[in-house]
Amino acid sequence: DGGITQSPKYLFRKEGQNVTLSCEQNLNHDAMYWYRQDPGQGLRLIYYSQIVNDFQKGDIAEGYSVSREKKESFPLTVTSAQKNPTAFYLCASSIYRHYNSPLHFGNGTRLTVT
Amino acid sequence: DQQVKQNSPSLSVQEGRISILNCDYTNSMFDYFLWYKKYPAEGPTFLISISSIKDKNEDGRFTVFLNKSAKHLSLHIVPSQPGDSAVYFCATLQGGSEKLVFGKGTKLTVNP
């Protein structure tokens, strides 16, 4: 079955530590995205990548970094510079253009930083 | 400033009745609109979409209406079922952009 796998489902870290969230897709999609969801908030775009070895900042990229070395993988690193890292993180993918190609989301990683 | 507003955080309806979820947007350049459904602790799943050249799109029990002059879209679910209970997000896209803009969501509860 094709889909997007995010791991782990729950992640706990101490303040000041960097942490990397995994996202893998086997849908052969070109574009991948990272969103963040906070309680009572919509999804906010952190980073996106339309092709391998290329990515762009979204609306809230500060304190985050990404890489896109393989088409299937788009890991997100939450650095110690991110002021409020505790959130629900969602990875998504789509065929290159959104039109007629809605986002497919993973089931998310809930990150708690204490 | 929010570009996409879902002014009702929650909505409760009886099974079998119609559910109407509303969404307003501010940018007249948005030309593609989508609805996503999200269960707790899961990722959103795509439900239905509409482009700005249409004013209505229907898929089974789900119909999306677009009123461009009012910058308003709505999702109608008829008849509502308990399994429809979820958070519904509207999202919009401007032509040429890869960045979907999401509303804050409306939590729908369908009571048996």
Coordinates of C-alpha atoms in Angstrom, one line a residue:
Chain A
D1 CA 0.0 0.0 0.0
G2 CA 1.3 3.4 -0.9
G3 CA 1.5 6.1 1.7
I4 CA 3.4 8.4 3.9
T5 CA 5.1 7.1 7.1
Q6 CA 6.0 9.4 9.9
S7 CA 8.0 8.1 12.8
P8 CA 7.9 8.1 15.7
K9 CA 4.3 8.9 16.6
Y10 CA 5.3 10.4 19.9
L11 CA 8.7 12.1 20.6
F12 CA 10.0 13.6 23.9
R13 CA 13.1 15.8 24.1
K14 CA 14.8 18.0 26.6
E15 CA 15.0 21.7 25.8
G16 CA 18.2 22.6 24.0
Q17 CA 18.4 19.4 22.1
N18 CA 18.0 19.1 18.3
V19 CA 15.6 16.4 17.2
T20 CA 14.9 14.9 13.7
L21 CA 11.5 13.8 12.6
S22 CA 11.3 11.2 9.9
C23 CA 9.1 11.3 6.8
E24 CA 9.1 8.6 4.1
Q25 CA 6.7 8.2 1.1
N26 CA 6.3 5.5 -1.5
L27 CA 3.8 7.3 -3.6
N28 CA 6.5 8.5 -6.1
H29 CA 5.4 12.1 -5.4
D30 CA 7.8 14.9 -6.4
A31 CA 6.7 17.4 -3.8
M32 CA 6.9 17.0 0.0
Y33 CA 5.9 19.4 2.8
W34 CA 6.1 19.8 6.5
Y35 CA 3.3 21.5 8.5
R36 CA 2.9 22.2 12.1
Q37 CA -0.5 22.2 13.9
D38 CA -1.0 23.8 17.3
P39 CA -4.3 23.5 19.3
G40 CA -7.0 25.6 17.8
Q41 CA -4.8 26.5 14.9
G42 CA -4.8 25.7 11.3
L43 CA -1.9 24.0 9.6
R44 CA 1.1 26.2 9.1
L45 CA 3.8 25.5 6.4
I46 CA 7.3 25.0 7.7
Y47 CA 9.3 23.9 4.6
Y48 CA 8.5 22.3 1.3
S49 CA 10.5 20.6 -1.5
Q50 CA 9.4 20.3 -5.1
I51 CA 12.3 18.2 -6.3
V52 CA 15.3 16.4 -4.8
N53 CA 18.1 18.5 -3.5
D54 CA 15.9 21.6 -3.5
F55 CA 13.6 23.1 -0.8
Q56 CA 12.0 26.4 0.2
K57 CA 11.0 28.0 3.4
G58 CA 7.4 28.1 4.3
D59 CA 5.7 30.6 6.6
I60 CA 7.4 29.5 9.9
A61 CA 10.8 28.1 8.9
E62 CA 12.8 29.8 11.7
G63 CA 14.3 27.2 14.0
Y64 CA 13.8 24.3 11.6
S65 CA 16.0 22.7 8.9
V66 CA 15.3 20.1 6.3
S67 CA 17.1 18.0 3.6
R68 CA 15.9 16.3 0.5
E69 CA 18.6 13.9 -0.6
K70 CA 16.2 11.2 -1.8
K71 CA 12.8 11.6 -3.5
E72 CA 11.2 9.3 -0.9
S73 CA 12.5 11.1 2.2
F74 CA 12.1 14.6 3.7
P75 CA 13.4 14.7 7.3
L76 CA 12.7 17.7 9.5
T77 CA 15.1 18.8 12.2
V78 CA 13.7 20.9 15.0
T79 CA 16.7 22.8 16.4
S80 CA 17.2 24.4 19.8
A81 CA 16.6 27.8 18.1
Q82 CA 12.9 27.0 17.7
K83 CA 11.2 28.9 20.6
N84 CA 8.0 26.8 20.9
P85 CA 8.8 23.3 19.5
T86 CA 6.1 21.4 21.2
A87 CA 3.4 20.7 18.5
F88 CA 1.9 18.1 16.2
Y89 CA 4.0 17.9 13.0
L90 CA 2.5 16.7 9.8
C91 CA 4.4 15.6 6.7
A92 CA 2.6 15.6 3.3
S93 CA 3.4 14.9 -0.3
S94 CA 1.8 15.6 -3.7
I95 CA 2.4 15.3 -7.4
Y96 CA 4.4 18.4 -8.4
R97 CA 1.5 20.8 -8.7
H98 CA -1.4 21.0 -6.3
Y99 CA -4.0 21.4 -8.9
N100 CA -5.9 18.1 -9.2
S101 CA -3.3 16.6 -6.9
P102 CA -4.3 17.1 -3.3
L103 CA -1.9 16.7 -0.5
H104 CA -1.5 13.2 1.1
F105 CA -0.7 13.5 4.8
G106 CA 1.1 11.1 7.1
N107 CA -0.4 10.5 10.6
G108 CA 1.9 13.0 12.3
T109 CA 4.5 13.1 15.0
R110 CA 3.6 14.7 18.3
L111 CA 6.7 16.3 19.7
T112 CA 6.9 17.4 23.4
V113 CA 9.9 19.4 24.5
T114 CA 10.3 20.0 28.3
Chain B
D1 CA -3.9 38.5 9.5
Q2 CA -5.8 35.4 8.7
Q3 CA -6.4 34.9 5.0
V4 CA -8.7 32.0 5.5
K5 CA -11.3 32.1 8.3
Q6 CA -13.5 29.4 9.7
N7 CA -15.5 31.3 12.1
S8 CA -17.3 28.4 13.8
P9 CA -14.9 26.4 15.9
S10 CA -17.5 23.7 16.4
L11 CA -20.8 22.5 15.0
S12 CA -23.2 19.9 16.3
V13 CA -25.9 18.2 14.2
Q14 CA -28.3 15.3 14.4
E15 CA -27.7 12.2 12.3
G16 CA -29.5 12.4 9.0
R17 CA -29.7 16.2 9.0
I18 CA -27.5 18.5 6.9
S19 CA -24.2 19.8 8.1
I20 CA -23.0 23.1 6.7
L21 CA -19.4 24.2 7.3
N22 CA -18.4 27.7 6.3
C23 CA -15.1 29.3 5.2
D24 CA -14.3 32.9 4.2
Y25 CA -11.2 34.1 2.5
T26 CA -9.7 37.5 1.9
N27 CA -7.5 37.2 -1.1
S28 CA -9.3 37.4 -4.4
M29 CA -6.3 35.8 -6.1
F30 CA -7.1 32.4 -4.5
D31 CA -8.4 30.2 -7.3
Y32 CA -8.5 26.7 -5.9
F33 CA -10.2 25.5 -2.8
L34 CA -10.1 22.3 -0.9
W35 CA -11.7 20.7 2.2
Y36 CA -9.8 18.2 4.4
K37 CA -11.2 16.0 7.1
K38 CA -9.1 15.1 10.2
Y39 CA -9.6 12.6 12.9
P40 CA -7.7 12.9 16.2
A41 CA -4.1 11.8 16.1
E42 CA -4.2 11.3 12.4
G43 CA -3.2 13.3 9.3
P44 CA -5.9 15.2 7.4
T45 CA -7.4 13.4 4.4
F46 CA -8.6 15.1 1.2
L47 CA -12.4 15.4 0.9
I48 CA -13.4 17.6 -2.0
S49 CA -12.1 20.5 -4.0
I50 CA -13.4 23.3 -6.3
S51 CA -11.7 25.6 -8.7
S52 CA -12.8 29.2 -9.1
I53 CA -14.3 28.6 -12.5
K54 CA -17.1 26.6 -10.9
D55 CA -19.6 27.5 -8.2
K56 CA -20.5 24.0 -7.1
N57 CA -18.9 20.6 -7.0
E58 CA -20.6 17.5 -5.7
D59 CA -19.2 14.1 -4.6
G60 CA -21.7 11.7 -3.1
R61 CA -23.0 13.2 0.2
F62 CA -20.5 16.1 0.0
T63 CA -21.1 19.3 -1.9
V64 CA -18.9 22.4 -1.9
F65 CA -20.3 25.8 -3.0
L66 CA -18.2 28.7 -3.9
N67 CA -19.4 32.3 -3.9
K68 CA -16.5 34.3 -5.4
S69 CA -18.2 37.7 -5.0
A70 CA -18.6 37.1 -1.3
K71 CA -15.3 35.3 -1.0
H72 CA -17.1 32.5 0.7
L73 CA -17.2 28.7 0.4
S74 CA -19.2 26.1 2.2
L75 CA -19.3 22.4 2.6
H76 CA -22.6 20.6 2.8
I77 CA -22.9 17.1 4.1
V78 CA -26.2 15.4 3.5
P79 CA -27.2 13.2 5.2
S80 CA -24.8 13.6 8.1
Q81 CA -23.5 10.4 9.7
P82 CA -21.8 9.8 13.1
G83 CA -18.6 8.8 11.2
D84 CA -18.5 12.3 9.8
S85 CA -17.6 13.6 13.2
A86 CA -14.1 15.1 12.7
V87 CA -12.4 18.4 12.3
Y88 CA -12.8 20.0 8.9
F89 CA -10.3 22.3 7.4
C90 CA -10.8 24.5 4.4
A91 CA -7.7 25.4 2.4
T92 CA -7.0 27.7 -0.5
L93 CA -4.3 28.0 -3.2
Q94 CA -3.3 30.9 -5.3
G95 CA -2.5 30.2 -8.9
G96 CA 1.2 29.5 -9.4
S97 CA 1.8 29.0 -5.7
E98 CA 2.7 25.8 -4.0
K99 CA 1.6 27.0 -0.6
L100 CA -1.8 25.9 0.7
V101 CA -3.3 28.3 3.2
F102 CA -5.4 26.5 5.8
G103 CA -8.2 27.8 8.1
K104 CA -8.2 26.9 11.8
G105 CA -10.8 24.1 11.3
T106 CA -14.3 23.4 12.5
K107 CA -15.0 20.4 14.7
L108 CA -18.2 18.7 13.5
T109 CA -20.0 16.4 15.9
V110 CA -22.9 14.3 14.4
N111 CA -25.1 12.9 17.2
P112 CA -26.8 9.5 16.7

